[in-house]
Coordinates of C-alpha atoms in Angstrom, one line a residue:
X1 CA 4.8 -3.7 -6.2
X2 CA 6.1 -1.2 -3.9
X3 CA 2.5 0.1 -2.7
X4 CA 1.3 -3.8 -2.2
X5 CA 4.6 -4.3 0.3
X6 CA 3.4 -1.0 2.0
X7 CA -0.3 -2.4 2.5
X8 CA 1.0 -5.4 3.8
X9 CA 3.5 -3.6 6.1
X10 CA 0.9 -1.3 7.0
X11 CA -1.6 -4.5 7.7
X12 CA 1.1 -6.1 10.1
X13 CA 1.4 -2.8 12.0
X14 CA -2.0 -3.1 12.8
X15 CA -2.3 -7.1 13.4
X16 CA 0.4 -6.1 16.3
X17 CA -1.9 -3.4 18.0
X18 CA -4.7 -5.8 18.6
X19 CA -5.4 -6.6 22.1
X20 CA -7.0 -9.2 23.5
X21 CA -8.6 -10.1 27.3
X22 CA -5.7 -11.2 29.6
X23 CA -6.8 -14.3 31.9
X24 CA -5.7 -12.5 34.9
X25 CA -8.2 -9.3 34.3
X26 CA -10.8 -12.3 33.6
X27 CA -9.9 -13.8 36.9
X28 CA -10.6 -10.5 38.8
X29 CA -13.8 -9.9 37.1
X30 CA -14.8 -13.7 38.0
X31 CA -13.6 -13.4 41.6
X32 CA -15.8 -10.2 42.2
X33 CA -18.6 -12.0 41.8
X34 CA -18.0 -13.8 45.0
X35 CA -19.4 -12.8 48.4
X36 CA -16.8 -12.0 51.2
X37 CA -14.2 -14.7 52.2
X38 CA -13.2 -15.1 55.6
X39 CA -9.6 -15.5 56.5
X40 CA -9.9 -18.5 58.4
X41 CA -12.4 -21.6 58.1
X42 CA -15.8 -21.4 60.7
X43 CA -15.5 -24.9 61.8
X44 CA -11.7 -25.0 62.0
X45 CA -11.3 -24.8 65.7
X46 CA -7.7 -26.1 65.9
X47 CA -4.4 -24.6 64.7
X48 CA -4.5 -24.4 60.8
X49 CA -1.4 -25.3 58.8
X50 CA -0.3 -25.5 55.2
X51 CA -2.3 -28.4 53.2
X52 CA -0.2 -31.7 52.4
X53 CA -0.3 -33.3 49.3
X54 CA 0.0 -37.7 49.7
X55 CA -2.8 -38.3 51.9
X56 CA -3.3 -42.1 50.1
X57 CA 0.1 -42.5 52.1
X58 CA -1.1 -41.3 55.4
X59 CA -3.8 -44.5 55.4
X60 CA -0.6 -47.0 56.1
X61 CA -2.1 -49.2 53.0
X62 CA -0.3 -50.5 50.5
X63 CA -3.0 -52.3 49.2
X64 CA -4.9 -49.5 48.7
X65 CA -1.9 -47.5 47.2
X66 CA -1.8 -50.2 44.8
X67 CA -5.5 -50.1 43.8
X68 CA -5.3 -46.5 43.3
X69 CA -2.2 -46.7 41.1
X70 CA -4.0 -49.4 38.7
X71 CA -7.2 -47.3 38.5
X72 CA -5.3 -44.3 37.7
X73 CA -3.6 -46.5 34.8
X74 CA -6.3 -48.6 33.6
X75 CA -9.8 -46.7 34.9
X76 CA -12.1 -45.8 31.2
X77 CA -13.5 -42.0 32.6
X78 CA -9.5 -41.0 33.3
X79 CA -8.7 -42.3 29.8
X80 CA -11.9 -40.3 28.2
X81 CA -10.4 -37.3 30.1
X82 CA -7.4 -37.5 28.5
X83 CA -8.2 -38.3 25.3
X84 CA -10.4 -35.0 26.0
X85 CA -6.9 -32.7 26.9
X86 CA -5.4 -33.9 23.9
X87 CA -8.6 -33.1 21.8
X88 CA -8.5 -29.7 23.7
X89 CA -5.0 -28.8 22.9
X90 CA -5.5 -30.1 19.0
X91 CA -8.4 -27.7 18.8
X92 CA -6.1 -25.0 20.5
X93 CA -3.4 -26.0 17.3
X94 CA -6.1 -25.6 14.7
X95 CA -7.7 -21.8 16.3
X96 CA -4.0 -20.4 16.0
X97 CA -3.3 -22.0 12.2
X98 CA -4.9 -18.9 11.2
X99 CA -2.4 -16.8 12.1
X100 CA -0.1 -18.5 9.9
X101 CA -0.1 -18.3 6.1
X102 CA -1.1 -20.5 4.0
X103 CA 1.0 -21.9 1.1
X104 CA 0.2 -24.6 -1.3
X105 CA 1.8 -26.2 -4.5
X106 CA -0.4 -26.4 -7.7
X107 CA 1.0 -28.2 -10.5
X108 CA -1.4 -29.9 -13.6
X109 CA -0.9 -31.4 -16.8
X110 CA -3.1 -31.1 -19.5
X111 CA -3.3 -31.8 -23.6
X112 CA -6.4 -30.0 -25.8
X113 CA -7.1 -28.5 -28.7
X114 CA -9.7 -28.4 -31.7
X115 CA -11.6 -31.5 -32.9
X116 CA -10.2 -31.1 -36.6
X117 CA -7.2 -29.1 -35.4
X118 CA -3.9 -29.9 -34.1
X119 CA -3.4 -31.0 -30.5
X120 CA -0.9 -29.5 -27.7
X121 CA 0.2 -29.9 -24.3
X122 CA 0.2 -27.7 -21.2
X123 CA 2.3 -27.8 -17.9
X124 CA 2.3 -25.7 -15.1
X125 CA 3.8 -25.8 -11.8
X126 CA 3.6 -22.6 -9.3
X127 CA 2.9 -21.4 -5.5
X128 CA 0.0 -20.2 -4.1
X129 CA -0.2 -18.3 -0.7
X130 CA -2.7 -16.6 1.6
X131 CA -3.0 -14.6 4.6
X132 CA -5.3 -13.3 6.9
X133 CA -3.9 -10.0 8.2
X134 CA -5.3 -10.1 11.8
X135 CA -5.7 -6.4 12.4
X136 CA -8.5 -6.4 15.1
X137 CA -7.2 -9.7 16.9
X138 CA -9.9 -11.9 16.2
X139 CA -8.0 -14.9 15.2
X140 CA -5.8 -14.1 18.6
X141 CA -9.0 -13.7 20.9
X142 CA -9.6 -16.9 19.3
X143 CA -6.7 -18.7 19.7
X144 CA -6.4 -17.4 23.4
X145 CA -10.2 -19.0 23.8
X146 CA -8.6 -22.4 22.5
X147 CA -5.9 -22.4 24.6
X148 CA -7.5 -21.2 27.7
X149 CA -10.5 -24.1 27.1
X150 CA -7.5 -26.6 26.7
X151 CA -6.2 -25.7 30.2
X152 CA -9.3 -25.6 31.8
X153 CA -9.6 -29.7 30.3
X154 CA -6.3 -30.1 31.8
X155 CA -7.4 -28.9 35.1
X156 CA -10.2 -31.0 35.0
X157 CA -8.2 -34.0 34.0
X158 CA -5.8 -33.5 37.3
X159 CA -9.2 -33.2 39.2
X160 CA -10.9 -36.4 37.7
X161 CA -7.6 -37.9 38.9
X162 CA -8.0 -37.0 42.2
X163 CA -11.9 -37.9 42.5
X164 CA -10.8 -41.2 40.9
X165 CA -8.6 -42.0 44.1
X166 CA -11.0 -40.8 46.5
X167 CA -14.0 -42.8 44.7
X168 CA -11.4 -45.7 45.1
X169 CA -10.1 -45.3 48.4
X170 CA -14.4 -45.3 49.5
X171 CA -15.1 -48.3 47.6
X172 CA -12.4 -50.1 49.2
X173 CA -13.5 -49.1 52.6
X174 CA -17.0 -50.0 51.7
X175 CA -16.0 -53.3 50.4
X176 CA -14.0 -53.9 54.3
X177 CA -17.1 -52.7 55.7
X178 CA -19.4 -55.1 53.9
X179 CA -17.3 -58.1 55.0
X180 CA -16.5 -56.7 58.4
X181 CA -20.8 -56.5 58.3
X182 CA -20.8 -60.0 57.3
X183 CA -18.4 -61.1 60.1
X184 CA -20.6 -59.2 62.6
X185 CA -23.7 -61.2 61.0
X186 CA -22.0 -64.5 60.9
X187 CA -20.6 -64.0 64.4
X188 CA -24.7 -63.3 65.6
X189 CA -25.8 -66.4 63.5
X190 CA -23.7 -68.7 65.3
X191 CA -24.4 -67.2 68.9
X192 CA -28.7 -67.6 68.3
X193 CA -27.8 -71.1 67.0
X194 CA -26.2 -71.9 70.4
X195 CA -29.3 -70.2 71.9
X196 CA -32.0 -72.3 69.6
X197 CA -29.9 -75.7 70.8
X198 CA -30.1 -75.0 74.4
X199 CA -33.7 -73.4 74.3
X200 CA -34.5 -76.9 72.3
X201 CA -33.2 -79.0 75.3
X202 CA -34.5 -77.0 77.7
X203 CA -38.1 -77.4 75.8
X204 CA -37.5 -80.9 75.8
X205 CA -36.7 -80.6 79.7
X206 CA -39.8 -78.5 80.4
X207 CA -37.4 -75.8 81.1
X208 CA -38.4 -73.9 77.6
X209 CA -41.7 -72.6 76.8
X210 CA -42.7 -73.1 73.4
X211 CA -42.6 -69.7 73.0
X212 CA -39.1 -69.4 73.7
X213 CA -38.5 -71.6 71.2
X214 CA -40.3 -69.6 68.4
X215 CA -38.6 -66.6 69.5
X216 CA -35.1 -68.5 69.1
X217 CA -35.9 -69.6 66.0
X218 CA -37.1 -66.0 64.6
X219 CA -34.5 -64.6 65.7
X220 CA -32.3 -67.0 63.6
X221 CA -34.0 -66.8 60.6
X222 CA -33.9 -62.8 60.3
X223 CA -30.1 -63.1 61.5
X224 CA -29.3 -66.0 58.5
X225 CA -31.7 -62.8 55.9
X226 CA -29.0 -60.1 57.7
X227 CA -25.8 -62.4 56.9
X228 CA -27.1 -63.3 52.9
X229 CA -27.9 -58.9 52.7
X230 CA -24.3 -58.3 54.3
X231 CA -22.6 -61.2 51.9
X232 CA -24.7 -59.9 48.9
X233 CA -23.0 -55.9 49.9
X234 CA -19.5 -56.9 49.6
X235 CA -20.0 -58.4 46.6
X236 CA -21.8 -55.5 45.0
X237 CA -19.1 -53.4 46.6
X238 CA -16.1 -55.1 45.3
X239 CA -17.7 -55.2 42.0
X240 CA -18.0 -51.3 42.1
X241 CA -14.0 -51.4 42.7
X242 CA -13.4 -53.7 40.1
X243 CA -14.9 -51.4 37.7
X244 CA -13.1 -48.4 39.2
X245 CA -10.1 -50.3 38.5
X246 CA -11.3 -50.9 34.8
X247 CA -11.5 -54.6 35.9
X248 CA -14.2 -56.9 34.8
X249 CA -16.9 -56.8 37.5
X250 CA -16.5 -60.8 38.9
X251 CA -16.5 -59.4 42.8
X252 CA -13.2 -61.8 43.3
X253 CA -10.8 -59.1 44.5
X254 CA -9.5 -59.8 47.8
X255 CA -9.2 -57.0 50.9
X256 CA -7.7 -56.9 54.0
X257 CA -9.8 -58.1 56.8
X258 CA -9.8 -54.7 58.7
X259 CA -10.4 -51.0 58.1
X260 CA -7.1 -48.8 58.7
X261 CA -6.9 -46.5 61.0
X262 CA -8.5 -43.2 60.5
X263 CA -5.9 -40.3 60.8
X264 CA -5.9 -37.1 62.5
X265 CA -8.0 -34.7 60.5
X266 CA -6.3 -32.6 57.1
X267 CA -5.1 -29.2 58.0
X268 CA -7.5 -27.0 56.2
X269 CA -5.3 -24.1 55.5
X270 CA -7.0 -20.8 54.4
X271 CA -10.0 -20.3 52.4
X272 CA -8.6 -18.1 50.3
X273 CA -6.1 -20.3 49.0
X274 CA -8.2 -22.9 48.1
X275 CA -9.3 -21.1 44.8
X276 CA -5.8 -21.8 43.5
X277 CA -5.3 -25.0 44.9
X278 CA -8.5 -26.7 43.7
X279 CA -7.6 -28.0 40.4
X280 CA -12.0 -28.0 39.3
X281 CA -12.1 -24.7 40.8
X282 CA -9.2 -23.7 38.2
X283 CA -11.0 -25.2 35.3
X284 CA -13.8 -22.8 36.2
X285 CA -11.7 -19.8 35.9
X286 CA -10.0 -20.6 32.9
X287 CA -13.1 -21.1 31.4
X288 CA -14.5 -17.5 32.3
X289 CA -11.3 -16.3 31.3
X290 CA -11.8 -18.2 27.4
X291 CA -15.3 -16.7 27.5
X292 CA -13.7 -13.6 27.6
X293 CA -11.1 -14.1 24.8
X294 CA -14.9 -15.3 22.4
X295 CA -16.6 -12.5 23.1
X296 CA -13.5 -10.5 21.9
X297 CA -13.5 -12.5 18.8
X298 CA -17.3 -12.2 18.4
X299 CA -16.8 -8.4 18.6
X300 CA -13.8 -8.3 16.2
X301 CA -15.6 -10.4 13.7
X302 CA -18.0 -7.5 13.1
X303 CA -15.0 -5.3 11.6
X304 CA -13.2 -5.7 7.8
X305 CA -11.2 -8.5 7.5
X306 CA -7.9 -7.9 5.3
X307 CA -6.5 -10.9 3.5
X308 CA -3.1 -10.6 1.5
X309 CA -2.8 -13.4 -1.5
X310 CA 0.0 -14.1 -4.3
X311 CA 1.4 -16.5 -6.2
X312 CA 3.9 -17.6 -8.4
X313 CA 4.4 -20.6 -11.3
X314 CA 5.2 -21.2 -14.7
X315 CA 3.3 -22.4 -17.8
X316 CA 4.9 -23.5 -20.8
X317 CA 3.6 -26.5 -23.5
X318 CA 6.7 -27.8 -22.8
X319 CA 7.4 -29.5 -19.0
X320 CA 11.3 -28.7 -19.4
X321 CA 10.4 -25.3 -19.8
X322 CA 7.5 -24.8 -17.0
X323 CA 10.4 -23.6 -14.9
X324 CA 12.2 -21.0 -17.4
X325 CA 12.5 -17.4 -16.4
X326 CA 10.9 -16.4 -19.2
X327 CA 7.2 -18.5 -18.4
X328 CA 7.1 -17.7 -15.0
X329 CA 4.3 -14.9 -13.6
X330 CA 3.7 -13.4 -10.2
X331 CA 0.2 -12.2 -8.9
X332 CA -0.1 -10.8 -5.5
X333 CA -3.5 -8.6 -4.2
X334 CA -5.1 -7.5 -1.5
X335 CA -8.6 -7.6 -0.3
X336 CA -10.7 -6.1 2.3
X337 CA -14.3 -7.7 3.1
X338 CA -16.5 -5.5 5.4
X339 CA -19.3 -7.0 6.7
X340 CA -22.5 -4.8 5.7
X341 CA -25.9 -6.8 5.8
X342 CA -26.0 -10.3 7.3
X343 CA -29.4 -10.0 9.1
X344 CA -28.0 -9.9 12.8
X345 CA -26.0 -12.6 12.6
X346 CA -22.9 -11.1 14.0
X347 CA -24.7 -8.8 16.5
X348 CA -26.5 -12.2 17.8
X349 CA -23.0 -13.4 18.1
X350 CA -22.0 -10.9 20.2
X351 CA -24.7 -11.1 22.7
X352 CA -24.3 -15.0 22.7
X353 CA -20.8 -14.6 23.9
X354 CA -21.4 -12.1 26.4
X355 CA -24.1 -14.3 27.8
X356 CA -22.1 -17.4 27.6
X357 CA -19.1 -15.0 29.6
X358 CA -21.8 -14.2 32.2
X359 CA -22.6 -17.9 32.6
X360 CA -19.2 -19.0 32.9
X361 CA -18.6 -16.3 35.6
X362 CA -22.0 -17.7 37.7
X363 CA -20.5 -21.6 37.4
X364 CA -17.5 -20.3 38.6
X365 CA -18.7 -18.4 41.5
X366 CA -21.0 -21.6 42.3
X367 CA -18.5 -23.9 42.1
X368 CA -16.1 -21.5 44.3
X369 CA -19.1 -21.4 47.0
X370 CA -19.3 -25.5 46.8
X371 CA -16.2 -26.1 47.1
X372 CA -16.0 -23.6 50.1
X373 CA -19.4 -25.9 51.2
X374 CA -17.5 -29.3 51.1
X375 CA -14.6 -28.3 53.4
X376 CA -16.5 -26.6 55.9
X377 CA -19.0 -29.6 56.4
X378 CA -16.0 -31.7 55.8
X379 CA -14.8 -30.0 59.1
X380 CA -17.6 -30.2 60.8
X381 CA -18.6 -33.9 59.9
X382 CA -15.3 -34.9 60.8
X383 CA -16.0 -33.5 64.1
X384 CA -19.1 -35.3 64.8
X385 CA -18.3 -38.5 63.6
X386 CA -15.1 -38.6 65.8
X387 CA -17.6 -37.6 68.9
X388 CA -20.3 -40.0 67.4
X389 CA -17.6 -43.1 67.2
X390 CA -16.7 -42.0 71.2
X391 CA -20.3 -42.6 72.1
X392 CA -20.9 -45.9 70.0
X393 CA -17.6 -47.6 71.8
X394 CA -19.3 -46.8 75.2
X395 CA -22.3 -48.3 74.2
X396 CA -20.9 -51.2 72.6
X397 CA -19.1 -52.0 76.0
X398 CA -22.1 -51.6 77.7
X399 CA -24.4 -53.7 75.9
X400 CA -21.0 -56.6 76.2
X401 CA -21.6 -55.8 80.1
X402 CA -25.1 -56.0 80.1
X403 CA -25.2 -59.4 77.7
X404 CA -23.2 -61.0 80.7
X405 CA -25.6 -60.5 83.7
X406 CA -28.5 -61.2 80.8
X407 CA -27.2 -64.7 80.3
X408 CA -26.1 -65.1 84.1
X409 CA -29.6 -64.1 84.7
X410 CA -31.1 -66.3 82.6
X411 CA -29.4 -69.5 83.2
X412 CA -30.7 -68.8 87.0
X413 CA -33.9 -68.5 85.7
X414 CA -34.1 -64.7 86.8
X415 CA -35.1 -63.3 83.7
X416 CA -36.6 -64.7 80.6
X417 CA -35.0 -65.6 76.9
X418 CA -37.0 -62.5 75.4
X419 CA -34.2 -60.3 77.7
X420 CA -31.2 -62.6 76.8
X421 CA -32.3 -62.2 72.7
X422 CA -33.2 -58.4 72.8
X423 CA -30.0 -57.7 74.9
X424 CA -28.1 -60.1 72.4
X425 CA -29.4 -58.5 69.2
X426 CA -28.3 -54.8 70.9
X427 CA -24.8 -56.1 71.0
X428 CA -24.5 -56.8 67.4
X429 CA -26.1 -53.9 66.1
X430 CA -23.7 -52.0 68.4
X431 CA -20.8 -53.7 67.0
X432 CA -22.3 -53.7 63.1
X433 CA -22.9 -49.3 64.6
X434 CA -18.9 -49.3 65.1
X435 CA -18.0 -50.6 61.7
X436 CA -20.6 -48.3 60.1
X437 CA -19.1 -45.6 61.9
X438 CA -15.3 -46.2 61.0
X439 CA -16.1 -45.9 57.5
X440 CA -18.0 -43.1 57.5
X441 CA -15.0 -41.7 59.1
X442 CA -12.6 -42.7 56.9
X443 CA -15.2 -41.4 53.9
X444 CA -15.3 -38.2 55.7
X445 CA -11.3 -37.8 55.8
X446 CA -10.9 -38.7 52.3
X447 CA -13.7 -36.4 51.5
X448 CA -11.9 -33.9 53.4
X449 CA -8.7 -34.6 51.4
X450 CA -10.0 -34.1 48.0
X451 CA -12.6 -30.9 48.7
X452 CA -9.0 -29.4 50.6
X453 CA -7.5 -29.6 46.8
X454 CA -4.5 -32.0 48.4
X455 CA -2.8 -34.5 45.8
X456 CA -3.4 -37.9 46.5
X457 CA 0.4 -39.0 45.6

């Protein structure tokens, strides 16, 4: 008895000298395998400060805040991602049971004997308990692996929640847009019908060729095909919010008439920072940092394993007596199995895991390098699209201005109705230019917002 108590002291010593990968070395290894980061973003030509969290709330839109709160509640993907942390973390529980030991309770009841002989009975009752000694700190590396693989789905869940309110927060602006397209289209459709009724008296007149007439009409017809297209987007739009929402897709949810004003741009803060910040970009380091942990437990699994077992019960023909000092036995052993011969299974592990660890350390470097992507042409988009919407109000006031002396014109008979229309159909695709361009420039911001790493709430 005394030697077993010494193996399994001696087996405990050793369990506590394993080591296993810690996630910061993993980290370092992983960030190595970027290129050079600069300490300040290319395109950010303005005064950088720290990156603020809330940007639903710099919109001004309750509306929208409220939308985003019900699709973070009700939305199916979020709910899968979840469900998917949870799973993580229960898989994370079951990797360190192992390092636990294992007791059970065995009890039976049983009555024999020979065909022409007397019968008996037979109880027993007793305890039964195992343990893996972990002396190379394979169950740990494996545990660690769980663990790490559960944060890196918890990262990613914070991440789908912030996607989730930017894929929001766009389909709401599309869905504006479409209408505000549709107002623009209507707004056309009623102007050419004031054209077609005065070209028709003027036809009647002789003032009209017939001609003029055709062109009025043409020009009607394509508007009323532009007004069904523009009605038939904001439908499809607000049924693509409805589902966001985890609504059922009937395209009844109501708006507000107007897109909201498109706020100064996100400060970027540094590049460097942005690895920490970006929950996805975290995921991707935890998971080179589990990678790690398996290929230590793929290593450790080609050394002897040492499991301690013993138990202890009582037999006896009687059940008042299963329990009696006198019936009850002990058994306790040791065993040691050393992997010889298993065709290069385990080797083949090994190498998997290491080329599973040098995968997880490219996605991590190429999502790093994305992300770095999406804020600096975030930047620069942002840019052009502010400079882009400067140019499109100009023109839309000049087209207004040249519209006026087009119909003065015209009803002096100066210039024909082909000028008036052409001149007529630049105004609205100016204006129908502006909406586009709004939106894209609140799309930009919010795509800004979320590649930044900033918290919608």
């Amino acid at each position: 008895m005394i030697r077993y108590i010494s193996i399994c002291l001696v087996a405990l010593s050793l369990g506590g000298c394993a080591t296993i990968t810690p996630p910061e070395d993993a980290a370092r290894v992983a960030q190595e395998a970027l290129p050079e980061i600069p300490d300040a973003w290319v395109m950010a030509s303005e005064r950088v400060g720290e990156v603020e969290v809330g940007w639903i709330e710099k919109l001004s839109d309750p509306v929208l805040m409220g939308l985003v709160q019900e699709a973070q509640a009700n939305n199916n993907n979020l709910q899968a991602a979840a469900a998917n942390v949870e799973r993580s973390w229960a898989l994370a529980g079951q990797a360190g049971a192992a390092l636990s030991p294992v007791v059970s309770l065995n009890s039976s009841a049983g009555r024999g004997g020979s065909i022409e002989g007397a019968s008996s009975d037979t109880y027993s009752v007793g305890l039964q308990a195992s343990w893996e000694a972990d002396v190379w700190g394979r169950i740990r590396a494996g545990e660690q692996a769980a663990v790490l693989s559960a944060q890196s789905a918890e990262a990613d869940y914070v991440y789908s929640q912030y996607s989730l309110a930017a894929a929001v927060a766009r389909a709401y602006f599309l869905a504006i847009e479409s209408g505000l397209q549709a107002d623009v289209a209507q707004q056309n459709l009623d102007a050419l019908t004031e054209i077609d009724r005065i070209v028709g008296v003027q036809n009647e007149f002789g003032l009209a060729t017939s001609q003029d007439v055709a062109l009025s009409k043409s020009d009607l017809a394509r508007t009323r095909a532009s007004l069904t297209a523009a009605q038939g987007a904001q439908r499809d739009a607000l049924r693509a919010l409805e589902v966001l929402l985890g609504r059922y897709p009937a395209a009844d949810l109501h708006v507000r008439e107007g897109l909201p004003d498109v706020p100064p741009q996100p400060q970027p803060g540094i590049p460097s920072e942005l690895l920490e910040r970006r929950p996805d970009i975290v995921a991707a380091e935890r998971t080179v940092a589990a990678a790690f942990n398996s290929l230590d437990q793929a290593k450790a699994a080609r050394m002897p394993s040492i499991s301690l077992t013993g138990s202890l019960g009582g037999s006896s023909p009687d059940l008042v007596n299963v329990l009696n000092p006198t019936n009850i036995a002990w058994q306790a052993a040791t065993s040691l199995v050393a992997p010889l011969i298993d065709g290069g299974l385990r080797e083949s592990q090994v190498q998997q895991a290491s080329a599973e660890q040098k995968q997880a350390i490219a996605a991590y470097a190429q999502a790093s390098l994305e992300a770095f992507q999406e804020v600096e042409s975030g930047l620069d988009r942002n840019i052009v699209l502010r400079e882009r919407a400067a140019s499109l109000r100009i023109a839309a006031d000049e087209a207004d201005k040249a519209l006026r002396v087009a119909r003065i014109r015209y009803d002096e008979g100066e210039t024909d109705l082909l000028d008036v229309l052409t001149i007529q159909q630049r105004v609205f695709s100016s204006d129908a230019d502006l909406v586009s361009i709004e939106r894209a420039r609140l799309d930009e911001w919010v795509g800004l917002s979320l590649a930044l790493g900033g918290d919608w709430q």
